[in-house]
Amino acid sequence: MSTASERFPTRRPTFAEIDLEAFDRNLDAIAASLPRGSRTIAVLKADAYGHGAVELARRCAGKADTIAVALLEEAIELRDAAIELPILILGPLSAAQFDLVFEKGFTAGIVGPEEMEAFASRARATGWKGEIHLKLDSGMGRMGFLESDLEALARSLRELDGVTVAGIYTHFANAPDAEDPFTIEQMERFDAMTARLRALGIEAPLHHLANSAAIARGLVRAGEWVRAGIILYGAEPLERDAKRLEPLMRWTTRVARLKEVAPGSSVGYGRSWIAARPSRIATLPVGYADGYGRALSNQAEVLIGGRRAPVVGRVSMDLITVDVTDLPGVAAGDEVTLMGRDGDDEISAEELAAKLGTISYEILCDVGARVPRIYRDGRRLWIHGPGARGG
Ligand SMILES: *Cc1c(COP(=O)(O)O)cnc(C)c1O
């Protein structure tokens, strides 16, 4: 099996390798965990949480029924790449954006009264007919129609010819915490709100509530669709425990050079690390401009040959330094795992997130645009981009 740096020898050997077969298995595992009649909406916003939305969207055909993104721009990127699955835009959207939404055939998730007004004015002006989803605020408190908005909502919908509500949804505020009854309360509030809408003549064939944490907790009722995000990428949706699927991303680099330093010598900006003993320092071509956070300075570890080495000194823009004194045999050109599995050990997105006081989502999204995403499908490796399929 060739490696990314063998395959792309003229590039800096820092790559995020994405395992597409693992993505297939994750999609299958989610589908298998759902009750009867439930289907997956694959949430590929933010460039599929840093994994590359186009390549992952291509794998969704036949495994997911809809793709969800946050932005109109994200939807356009997928459509321009010939992705044919329905694309739901989670929003918000402005009046100026709706003509494009109509023209490209996207599904807008209408997130509240202001957006409804913008949508209705453009739909009337253009004579557009089609399907929308409605988002209800059952307790997240950011977006969605409130109970008090429903009557006016039903009135505006009645005035729109040819507009069908295909889906009604809501988003959970604290689904990872199984001890917090709030998620169940949100489900009850959603049920009450959809009942109220039904009484007002608004019904949708499709309801979707669950995010990854709710899927992992089994809070999906028969027939409901789910919006699966982080669970698709194999990171942990739950705080404790971990029904984690397979991580897709391995972020690797290679040792650029090795240097012996004497006790008392410092390494890097600000002289934040001083050798306490004769030390061997490996310099690696990755830095905070690649999303390897500066706050990982003197905090994180990397894997070389399946063994751990600490990051010492400051993370610079383009370089980091690790102490390999205790790993005899490390040589220039050796592969280094920044995130992902190597042998029996793994640096997880959760491990890096804990060091930075954040969540795995942010770690994955932060892997920089300068780091090429390399896609692996069995023995085949490629970089996403125009004409890059084969090379
Ligand atoms: C991002 C997002 C999701 C996916 O959340 P995960 O926790 O990653 O599963 C689902 N629904 C909405 C509305 C979102 O914005």
PDB file of C-alpha atoms in Angstrom, residues 17 72 108 115 154 202 245 261 295 343:
ATOM      1  CA  GLU A  17      -5.652  11.126   4.627  1.00  0.00           C
ATOM      2  CA  LEU A  72     -25.787  28.333   0.111  1.00  0.00           C
ATOM      3  CA  ALA A 108     -34.361  25.614   2.246  1.00  0.00           C
ATOM      4  CA  GLU A 115     -36.620  34.180   6.770  1.00  0.00           C
ATOM      5  CA  ALA A 154     -49.628  28.888   8.840  1.00  0.00           C
ATOM      6  CA  ILE A 202     -49.767  22.283   8.124  1.00  0.00           C
ATOM      7  CA  LEU A 245     -17.498   4.875  14.800  1.00  0.00           C
ATOM      8  CA  VAL A 261      20.905  19.741  21.627  1.00  0.00           C
ATOM      9  CA  ALA A 295      -1.844  26.333  22.297  1.00  0.00           C
ATOM     10  CA  GLY A 343       0.230   0.825  15.494  1.00  0.00           C
TER      11      GLY A 343
END
